[in-house]
């Protein structure tokens, strides 16, 4: 299904990335929207071309999220909150 897709723009309203959602795809980079609170197991597993994942610091990152990947760079964004 994802064999030729390299870039994905996720909707800002997205709150969950399901298990194995991008497993074995050719995506190169992805920016996980700030509202995402749950990322399923192996969401990006076996993505051999994945180089950059940008994610906010307000969620748990499953241990096996990048299983089988070639060391993607995980950029954690710190979000400033107004009181």
PDB file of N, CA and C in Angstrom:
ATOM      1  N   UNK A   1       0.823  -1.203   0.000  1.00  0.00           N
ATOM      2  CA  UNK A   1       0.000   0.000   0.000  1.00  0.00           C
ATOM      3  C   UNK A   1       0.861   1.259   0.000  1.00  0.00           C
ATOM      4  N   UNK A   2       1.882   1.326   0.842  1.00  0.00           N
ATOM      5  CA  UNK A   2       2.705   2.523   0.961  1.00  0.00           C
ATOM      6  C   UNK A   2       3.975   2.453   0.114  1.00  0.00           C
ATOM      7  N   UNK A   3       4.088   1.539  -0.771  1.00  0.00           N
ATOM      8  CA  UNK A   3       5.364   1.272  -1.429  1.00  0.00           C
ATOM      9  C   UNK A   3       6.014   2.486  -2.071  1.00  0.00           C
ATOM     10  N   UNK A   4       5.254   3.451  -2.562  1.00  0.00           N
ATOM     11  CA  UNK A   4       5.838   4.602  -3.238  1.00  0.00           C
ATOM     12  C   UNK A   4       5.675   5.908  -2.462  1.00  0.00           C
ATOM     13  N   UNK A   5       4.986   5.892  -1.357  1.00  0.00           N
ATOM     14  CA  UNK A   5       4.759   7.108  -0.582  1.00  0.00           C
ATOM     15  C   UNK A   5       5.981   7.394   0.280  1.00  0.00           C
ATOM     16  N   UNK A   6       6.538   8.605   0.135  1.00  0.00           N
ATOM     17  CA  UNK A   6       7.710   8.981   0.920  1.00  0.00           C
ATOM     18  C   UNK A   6       7.408  10.060   1.958  1.00  0.00           C
ATOM     19  N   UNK A   7       6.436  10.889   1.680  1.00  0.00           N
ATOM     20  CA  UNK A   7       6.118  11.995   2.589  1.00  0.00           C
ATOM     21  C   UNK A   7       4.639  11.950   2.950  1.00  0.00           C
ATOM     22  N   UNK A   8       4.364  12.083   4.232  1.00  0.00           N
ATOM     23  CA  UNK A   8       2.997  12.025   4.725  1.00  0.00           C
ATOM     24  C   UNK A   8       2.746  13.263   5.570  1.00  0.00           C
ATOM     25  N   UNK A   9       1.630  13.930   5.313  1.00  0.00           N
ATOM     26  CA  UNK A   9       1.225  15.062   6.150  1.00  0.00           C
ATOM     27  C   UNK A   9      -0.010  14.623   6.929  1.00  0.00           C
ATOM     28  N   UNK A  10       0.155  14.499   8.219  1.00  0.00           N
ATOM     29  CA  UNK A  10      -0.950  14.045   9.067  1.00  0.00           C
ATOM     30  C   UNK A  10      -1.835  15.223   9.439  1.00  0.00           C
ATOM     31  N   UNK A  11      -3.147  15.000   9.539  1.00  0.00           N
ATOM     32  CA  UNK A  11      -4.045  16.099   9.920  1.00  0.00           C
ATOM     33  C   UNK A  11      -3.786  16.554  11.360  1.00  0.00           C
ATOM     34  N   UNK A  12      -3.882  17.848  11.583  1.00  0.00           N
ATOM     35  CA  UNK A  12      -3.628  18.407  12.913  1.00  0.00           C
ATOM     36  C   UNK A  12      -4.626  17.901  13.946  1.00  0.00           C
ATOM     37  N   UNK A  13      -5.775  17.427  13.506  1.00  0.00           N
ATOM     38  CA  UNK A  13      -6.808  16.932  14.426  1.00  0.00           C
ATOM     39  C   UNK A  13      -6.570  15.486  14.865  1.00  0.00           C
ATOM     40  N   UNK A  14      -5.583  14.816  14.294  1.00  0.00           N
ATOM     41  CA  UNK A  14      -5.302  13.409  14.602  1.00  0.00           C
ATOM     42  C   UNK A  14      -4.918  13.230  16.073  1.00  0.00           C
ATOM     43  N   UNK A  15      -5.508  12.227  16.744  1.00  0.00           N
ATOM     44  CA  UNK A  15      -5.198  11.982  18.157  1.00  0.00           C
ATOM     45  C   UNK A  15      -4.560  10.614  18.395  1.00  0.00           C
ATOM     46  N   UNK A  16      -4.659   9.710  17.421  1.00  0.00           N
ATOM     47  CA  UNK A  16      -4.102   8.368  17.578  1.00  0.00           C
ATOM     48  C   UNK A  16      -3.451   7.916  16.275  1.00  0.00           C
ATOM     49  N   UNK A  17      -2.265   7.333  16.400  1.00  0.00           N
ATOM     50  CA  UNK A  17      -1.641   6.639  15.278  1.00  0.00           C
ATOM     51  C   UNK A  17      -1.719   5.160  15.636  1.00  0.00           C
ATOM     52  N   UNK A  18      -2.442   4.431  14.849  1.00  0.00           N
ATOM     53  CA  UNK A  18      -2.714   3.027  15.146  1.00  0.00           C
ATOM     54  C   UNK A  18      -1.454   2.161  15.034  1.00  0.00           C
ATOM     55  N   UNK A  19      -1.500   1.012  15.661  1.00  0.00           N
ATOM     56  CA  UNK A  19      -0.412   0.040  15.591  1.00  0.00           C
ATOM     57  C   UNK A  19      -0.101  -0.312  14.139  1.00  0.00           C
ATOM     58  N   UNK A  20       1.185  -0.331  13.808  1.00  0.00           N
ATOM     59  CA  UNK A  20       1.683  -0.694  12.483  1.00  0.00           C
ATOM     60  C   UNK A  20       1.127   0.188  11.362  1.00  0.00           C
ATOM     61  N   UNK A  21       0.709   1.401  11.691  1.00  0.00           N
ATOM     62  CA  UNK A  21       0.103   2.298  10.705  1.00  0.00           C
ATOM     63  C   UNK A  21       1.011   2.568   9.508  1.00  0.00           C
ATOM     64  N   UNK A  22       2.294   2.725   9.741  1.00  0.00           N
ATOM     65  CA  UNK A  22       3.239   3.014   8.663  1.00  0.00           C
ATOM     66  C   UNK A  22       4.296   1.919   8.526  1.00  0.00           C
ATOM     67  N   UNK A  23       4.041   0.795   9.123  1.00  0.00           N
ATOM     68  CA  UNK A  23       4.976  -0.322   9.127  1.00  0.00           C
ATOM     69  C   UNK A  23       5.379  -0.704   7.700  1.00  0.00           C
ATOM     70  N   UNK A  24       6.692  -0.834   7.487  1.00  0.00           N
ATOM     71  CA  UNK A  24       7.246  -1.280   6.209  1.00  0.00           C
ATOM     72  C   UNK A  24       6.935  -0.338   5.051  1.00  0.00           C
ATOM     73  N   UNK A  25       6.787   0.948   5.359  1.00  0.00           N
ATOM     74  CA  UNK A  25       6.537   1.931   4.304  1.00  0.00           C
ATOM     75  C   UNK A  25       7.849   2.601   3.903  1.00  0.00           C
ATOM     76  N   UNK A  26       7.812   3.432   2.893  1.00  0.00           N
ATOM     77  CA  UNK A  26       8.992   4.133   2.397  1.00  0.00           C
ATOM     78  C   UNK A  26       9.056   5.581   2.867  1.00  0.00           C
ATOM     79  N   UNK A  27       8.312   5.934   3.903  1.00  0.00           N
ATOM     80  CA  UNK A  27       8.339   7.324   4.345  1.00  0.00           C
ATOM     81  C   UNK A  27       9.747   7.712   4.790  1.00  0.00           C
ATOM     82  N   UNK A  28      10.086   8.974   4.546  1.00  0.00           N
ATOM     83  CA  UNK A  28      11.414   9.497   4.851  1.00  0.00           C
ATOM     84  C   UNK A  28      11.385  10.330   6.122  1.00  0.00           C
ATOM     85  N   UNK A  29      10.327  11.117   6.289  1.00  0.00           N
ATOM     86  CA  UNK A  29      10.190  11.940   7.495  1.00  0.00           C
ATOM     87  C   UNK A  29       8.716  12.124   7.800  1.00  0.00           C
ATOM     88  N   UNK A  30       8.458  12.405   9.056  1.00  0.00           N
ATOM     89  CA  UNK A  30       7.076  12.620   9.477  1.00  0.00           C
ATOM     90  C   UNK A  30       7.068  13.541  10.691  1.00  0.00           C
ATOM     91  N   UNK A  31       6.102  14.441  10.705  1.00  0.00           N
ATOM     92  CA  UNK A  31       5.907  15.357  11.821  1.00  0.00           C
ATOM     93  C   UNK A  31       4.607  14.933  12.502  1.00  0.00           C
ATOM     94  N   UNK A  32       4.717  14.385  13.697  1.00  0.00           N
ATOM     95  CA  UNK A  32       3.546  13.891  14.424  1.00  0.00           C
ATOM     96  C   UNK A  32       2.837  15.095  15.056  1.00  0.00           C
ATOM     97  N   UNK A  33       1.558  15.300  14.722  1.00  0.00           N
ATOM     98  CA  UNK A  33       0.836  16.451  15.259  1.00  0.00           C
ATOM     99  C   UNK A  33       0.817  16.474  16.791  1.00  0.00           C
ATOM    100  N   UNK A  34       0.774  17.642  17.327  1.00  0.00           N
ATOM    101  CA  UNK A  34       0.811  17.861  18.771  1.00  0.00           C
ATOM    102  C   UNK A  34      -0.341  17.178  19.507  1.00  0.00           C
ATOM    103  N   UNK A  35      -1.489  17.065  18.870  1.00  0.00           N
ATOM    104  CA  UNK A  35      -2.663  16.469  19.535  1.00  0.00           C
ATOM    105  C   UNK A  35      -2.593  14.948  19.676  1.00  0.00           C
ATOM    106  N   UNK A  36      -1.694  14.302  18.963  1.00  0.00           N
ATOM    107  CA  UNK A  36      -1.590  12.845  19.049  1.00  0.00           C
ATOM    108  C   UNK A  36      -1.182  12.466  20.470  1.00  0.00           C
ATOM    109  N   UNK A  37      -1.993  11.647  21.109  1.00  0.00           N
ATOM    110  CA  UNK A  37      -1.732  11.222  22.483  1.00  0.00           C
ATOM    111  C   UNK A  37      -1.360   9.758  22.572  1.00  0.00           C
ATOM    112  N   UNK A  38      -1.701   8.997  21.529  1.00  0.00           N
ATOM    113  CA  UNK A  38      -1.398   7.566  21.553  1.00  0.00           C
ATOM    114  C   UNK A  38      -0.765   7.157  20.238  1.00  0.00           C
ATOM    115  N   UNK A  39       0.339   6.439  20.354  1.00  0.00           N
ATOM    116  CA  UNK A  39       0.996   5.861  19.195  1.00  0.00           C
ATOM    117  C   UNK A  39       1.057   4.354  19.440  1.00  0.00           C
ATOM    118  N   UNK A  40       0.465   3.601  18.539  1.00  0.00           N
ATOM    119  CA  UNK A  40       0.394   2.157  18.694  1.00  0.00           C
ATOM    120  C   UNK A  40       1.741   1.474  18.505  1.00  0.00           C
ATOM    121  N   UNK A  41       1.802   0.208  18.913  1.00  0.00           N
ATOM    122  CA  UNK A  41       3.035  -0.553  18.818  1.00  0.00           C
ATOM    123  C   UNK A  41       3.458  -0.686  17.355  1.00  0.00           C
ATOM    124  N   UNK A  42       4.759  -0.659  17.116  1.00  0.00           N
ATOM    125  CA  UNK A  42       5.360  -0.831  15.799  1.00  0.00           C
ATOM    126  C   UNK A  42       4.806   0.125  14.747  1.00  0.00           C
ATOM    127  N   UNK A  43       4.383   1.309  15.154  1.00  0.00           N
ATOM    128  CA  UNK A  43       3.766   2.262  14.229  1.00  0.00           C
ATOM    129  C   UNK A  43       4.650   2.569  13.022  1.00  0.00           C
ATOM    130  N   UNK A  44       5.981   2.619  13.233  1.00  0.00           N
ATOM    131  CA  UNK A  44       6.916   2.933  12.151  1.00  0.00           C
ATOM    132  C   UNK A  44       7.944   1.814  11.948  1.00  0.00           C
ATOM    133  N   UNK A  45       7.613   0.623  12.360  1.00  0.00           N
ATOM    134  CA  UNK A  45       8.550  -0.500  12.277  1.00  0.00           C
ATOM    135  C   UNK A  45       8.930  -0.801  10.833  1.00  0.00           C
ATOM    136  N   UNK A  46      10.189  -1.184  10.647  1.00  0.00           N
ATOM    137  CA  UNK A  46      10.716  -1.619   9.352  1.00  0.00           C
ATOM    138  C   UNK A  46      10.649  -0.549   8.263  1.00  0.00           C
ATOM    139  N   UNK A  47      10.656   0.714   8.664  1.00  0.00           N
ATOM    140  CA  UNK A  47      10.695   1.819   7.700  1.00  0.00           C
ATOM    141  C   UNK A  47      12.163   2.122   7.415  1.00  0.00           C
ATOM    142  N   UNK A  48      12.717   1.447   6.450  1.00  0.00           N
ATOM    143  CA  UNK A  48      14.152   1.530   6.164  1.00  0.00           C
ATOM    144  C   UNK A  48      14.621   2.906   5.701  1.00  0.00           C
ATOM    145  N   UNK A  49      13.740   3.725   5.145  1.00  0.00           N
ATOM    146  CA  UNK A  49      14.111   5.048   4.653  1.00  0.00           C
ATOM    147  C   UNK A  49      13.824   6.163   5.650  1.00  0.00           C
ATOM    148  N   UNK A  50      13.209   5.832   6.769  1.00  0.00           N
ATOM    149  CA  UNK A  50      12.827   6.850   7.742  1.00  0.00           C
ATOM    150  C   UNK A  50      14.070   7.468   8.374  1.00  0.00           C
ATOM    151  N   UNK A  51      14.174   8.792   8.262  1.00  0.00           N
ATOM    152  CA  UNK A  51      15.346   9.498   8.777  1.00  0.00           C
ATOM    153  C   UNK A  51      15.011  10.499   9.876  1.00  0.00           C
ATOM    154  N   UNK A  52      13.794  11.058   9.860  1.00  0.00           N
ATOM    155  CA  UNK A  52      13.459  12.091  10.831  1.00  0.00           C
ATOM    156  C   UNK A  52      12.011  11.969  11.279  1.00  0.00           C
ATOM    157  N   UNK A  53      11.820  11.903  12.597  1.00  0.00           N
ATOM    158  CA  UNK A  53      10.486  11.916  13.192  1.00  0.00           C
ATOM    159  C   UNK A  53      10.469  13.065  14.186  1.00  0.00           C
ATOM    160  N   UNK A  54       9.558  14.005  13.981  1.00  0.00           N
ATOM    161  CA  UNK A  54       9.418  15.133  14.888  1.00  0.00           C
ATOM    162  C   UNK A  54       8.147  14.911  15.698  1.00  0.00           C
ATOM    163  N   UNK A  55       8.292  14.999  17.011  1.00  0.00           N
ATOM    164  CA  UNK A  55       7.208  14.646  17.919  1.00  0.00           C
ATOM    165  C   UNK A  55       7.264  15.560  19.133  1.00  0.00           C
ATOM    166  N   UNK A  56       6.101  15.896  19.693  1.00  0.00           N
ATOM    167  CA  UNK A  56       6.109  16.735  20.892  1.00  0.00           C
ATOM    168  C   UNK A  56       6.440  15.888  22.113  1.00  0.00           C
ATOM    169  N   UNK A  57       6.772  16.524  23.185  1.00  0.00           N
ATOM    170  CA  UNK A  57       7.219  15.816  24.381  1.00  0.00           C
ATOM    171  C   UNK A  57       6.091  15.367  25.291  1.00  0.00           C
ATOM    172  N   UNK A  58       4.864  15.410  24.836  1.00  0.00           N
ATOM    173  CA  UNK A  58       3.733  15.094  25.708  1.00  0.00           C
ATOM    174  C   UNK A  58       3.097  13.747  25.441  1.00  0.00           C
ATOM    175  N   UNK A  59       3.878  12.766  25.087  1.00  0.00           N
ATOM    176  CA  UNK A  59       3.289  11.447  24.859  1.00  0.00           C
ATOM    177  C   UNK A  59       4.310  10.349  25.132  1.00  0.00           C
ATOM    178  N   UNK A  60       3.801   9.187  25.373  1.00  0.00           N
ATOM    179  CA  UNK A  60       4.668   8.029  25.551  1.00  0.00           C
ATOM    180  C   UNK A  60       5.100   7.522  24.181  1.00  0.00           C
ATOM    181  N   UNK A  61       6.336   7.103  24.095  1.00  0.00           N
ATOM    182  CA  UNK A  61       6.863   6.542  22.854  1.00  0.00           C
ATOM    183  C   UNK A  61       7.065   5.050  23.085  1.00  0.00           C
ATOM    184  N   UNK A  62       6.305   4.212  22.369  1.00  0.00           N
ATOM    185  CA  UNK A  62       6.438   2.770  22.562  1.00  0.00           C
ATOM    186  C   UNK A  62       7.864   2.287  22.262  1.00  0.00           C
ATOM    187  N   UNK A  63       8.337   1.332  23.034  1.00  0.00           N
ATOM    188  CA  UNK A  63       9.689   0.795  22.847  1.00  0.00           C
ATOM    189  C   UNK A  63       9.921   0.247  21.438  1.00  0.00           C
ATOM    190  N   UNK A  64       8.891  -0.319  20.848  1.00  0.00           N
ATOM    191  CA  UNK A  64       9.050  -0.955  19.542  1.00  0.00           C
ATOM    192  C   UNK A  64       8.567  -0.083  18.382  1.00  0.00           C
ATOM    193  N   UNK A  65       8.401   1.218  18.615  1.00  0.00           N
ATOM    194  CA  UNK A  65       7.882   2.118  17.588  1.00  0.00           C
ATOM    195  C   UNK A  65       8.738   2.106  16.325  1.00  0.00           C
ATOM    196  N   UNK A  66      10.083   1.975  16.493  1.00  0.00           N
ATOM    197  CA  UNK A  66      11.000   2.010  15.360  1.00  0.00           C
ATOM    198  C   UNK A  66      11.706   0.674  15.127  1.00  0.00           C
ATOM    199  N   UNK A  67      11.125  -0.402  15.595  1.00  0.00           N
ATOM    200  CA  UNK A  67      11.747  -1.720  15.442  1.00  0.00           C
ATOM    201  C   UNK A  67      12.073  -1.992  13.972  1.00  0.00           C
ATOM    202  N   UNK A  68      13.313  -2.370  13.718  1.00  0.00           N
ATOM    203  CA  UNK A  68      13.725  -2.698  12.359  1.00  0.00           C
ATOM    204  C   UNK A  68      14.085  -1.503  11.494  1.00  0.00           C
ATOM    205  N   UNK A  69      14.113  -0.306  12.058  1.00  0.00           N
ATOM    206  CA  UNK A  69      14.494   0.898  11.307  1.00  0.00           C
ATOM    207  C   UNK A  69      15.995   1.113  11.406  1.00  0.00           C
ATOM    208  N   UNK A  70      16.531   1.896  10.482  1.00  0.00           N
ATOM    209  CA  UNK A  70      17.957   2.212  10.475  1.00  0.00           C
ATOM    210  C   UNK A  70      18.212   3.514  11.238  1.00  0.00           C
ATOM    211  N   UNK A  71      17.991   3.494  12.528  1.00  0.00           N
ATOM    212  CA  UNK A  71      18.305   4.623  13.408  1.00  0.00           C
ATOM    213  C   UNK A  71      17.763   5.970  12.949  1.00  0.00           C
ATOM    214  N   UNK A  72      16.462   6.156  12.931  1.00  0.00           N
ATOM    215  CA  UNK A  72      15.932   7.471  12.566  1.00  0.00           C
ATOM    216  C   UNK A  72      16.270   8.494  13.651  1.00  0.00           C
ATOM    217  N   UNK A  73      16.362   9.754  13.266  1.00  0.00           N
ATOM    218  CA  UNK A  73      16.566  10.836  14.220  1.00  0.00           C
ATOM    219  C   UNK A  73      15.214  11.181  14.805  1.00  0.00           C
ATOM    220  N   UNK A  74      15.102  11.127  16.101  1.00  0.00           N
ATOM    221  CA  UNK A  74      13.862  11.469  16.781  1.00  0.00           C
ATOM    222  C   UNK A  74      14.040  12.859  17.375  1.00  0.00           C
ATOM    223  N   UNK A  75      13.331  13.828  16.824  1.00  0.00           N
ATOM    224  CA  UNK A  75      13.417  15.203  17.318  1.00  0.00           C
ATOM    225  C   UNK A  75      12.218  15.443  18.226  1.00  0.00           C
ATOM    226  N   UNK A  76      12.500  15.773  19.474  1.00  0.00           N
ATOM    227  CA  UNK A  76      11.447  16.028  20.458  1.00  0.00           C
ATOM    228  C   UNK A  76      11.248  17.534  20.564  1.00  0.00           C
ATOM    229  N   UNK A  77      10.025  17.999  20.298  1.00  0.00           N
ATOM    230  CA  UNK A  77       9.708  19.414  20.426  1.00  0.00           C
ATOM    231  C   UNK A  77       9.208  19.675  21.827  1.00  0.00           C
ATOM    232  N   UNK A  78       9.736  20.697  22.458  1.00  0.00           N
ATOM    233  CA  UNK A  78       9.234  21.118  23.756  1.00  0.00           C
ATOM    234  C   UNK A  78       8.177  22.181  23.519  1.00  0.00           C
ATOM    235  N   UNK A  79       7.048  22.008  24.151  1.00  0.00           N
ATOM    236  CA  UNK A  79       5.927  22.923  23.954  1.00  0.00           C
ATOM    237  C   UNK A  79       5.799  23.816  25.176  1.00  0.00           C
ATOM    238  N   UNK A  80       5.734  25.108  24.934  1.00  0.00           N
ATOM    239  CA  UNK A  80       5.535  26.067  26.027  1.00  0.00           C
ATOM    240  C   UNK A  80       4.033  26.218  26.246  1.00  0.00           C
ATOM    241  N   UNK A  81       3.641  26.180  27.492  1.00  0.00           N
ATOM    242  CA  UNK A  81       2.234  26.294  27.835  1.00  0.00           C
ATOM    243  C   UNK A  81       1.981  27.599  28.576  1.00  0.00           C
ATOM    244  N   UNK A  82       0.862  28.240  28.202  1.00  0.00           N
ATOM    245  CA  UNK A  82       0.463  29.462  28.896  1.00  0.00           C
ATOM    246  C   UNK A  82      -0.315  29.093  30.135  1.00  0.00           C
ATOM    247  N   UNK A  83      -0.092  29.836  31.203  1.00  0.00           N
ATOM    248  CA  UNK A  83      -0.837  29.583  32.438  1.00  0.00           C
ATOM    249  C   UNK A  83      -2.098  30.403  32.477  1.00  0.00           C
TER     250      UNK A  83
END
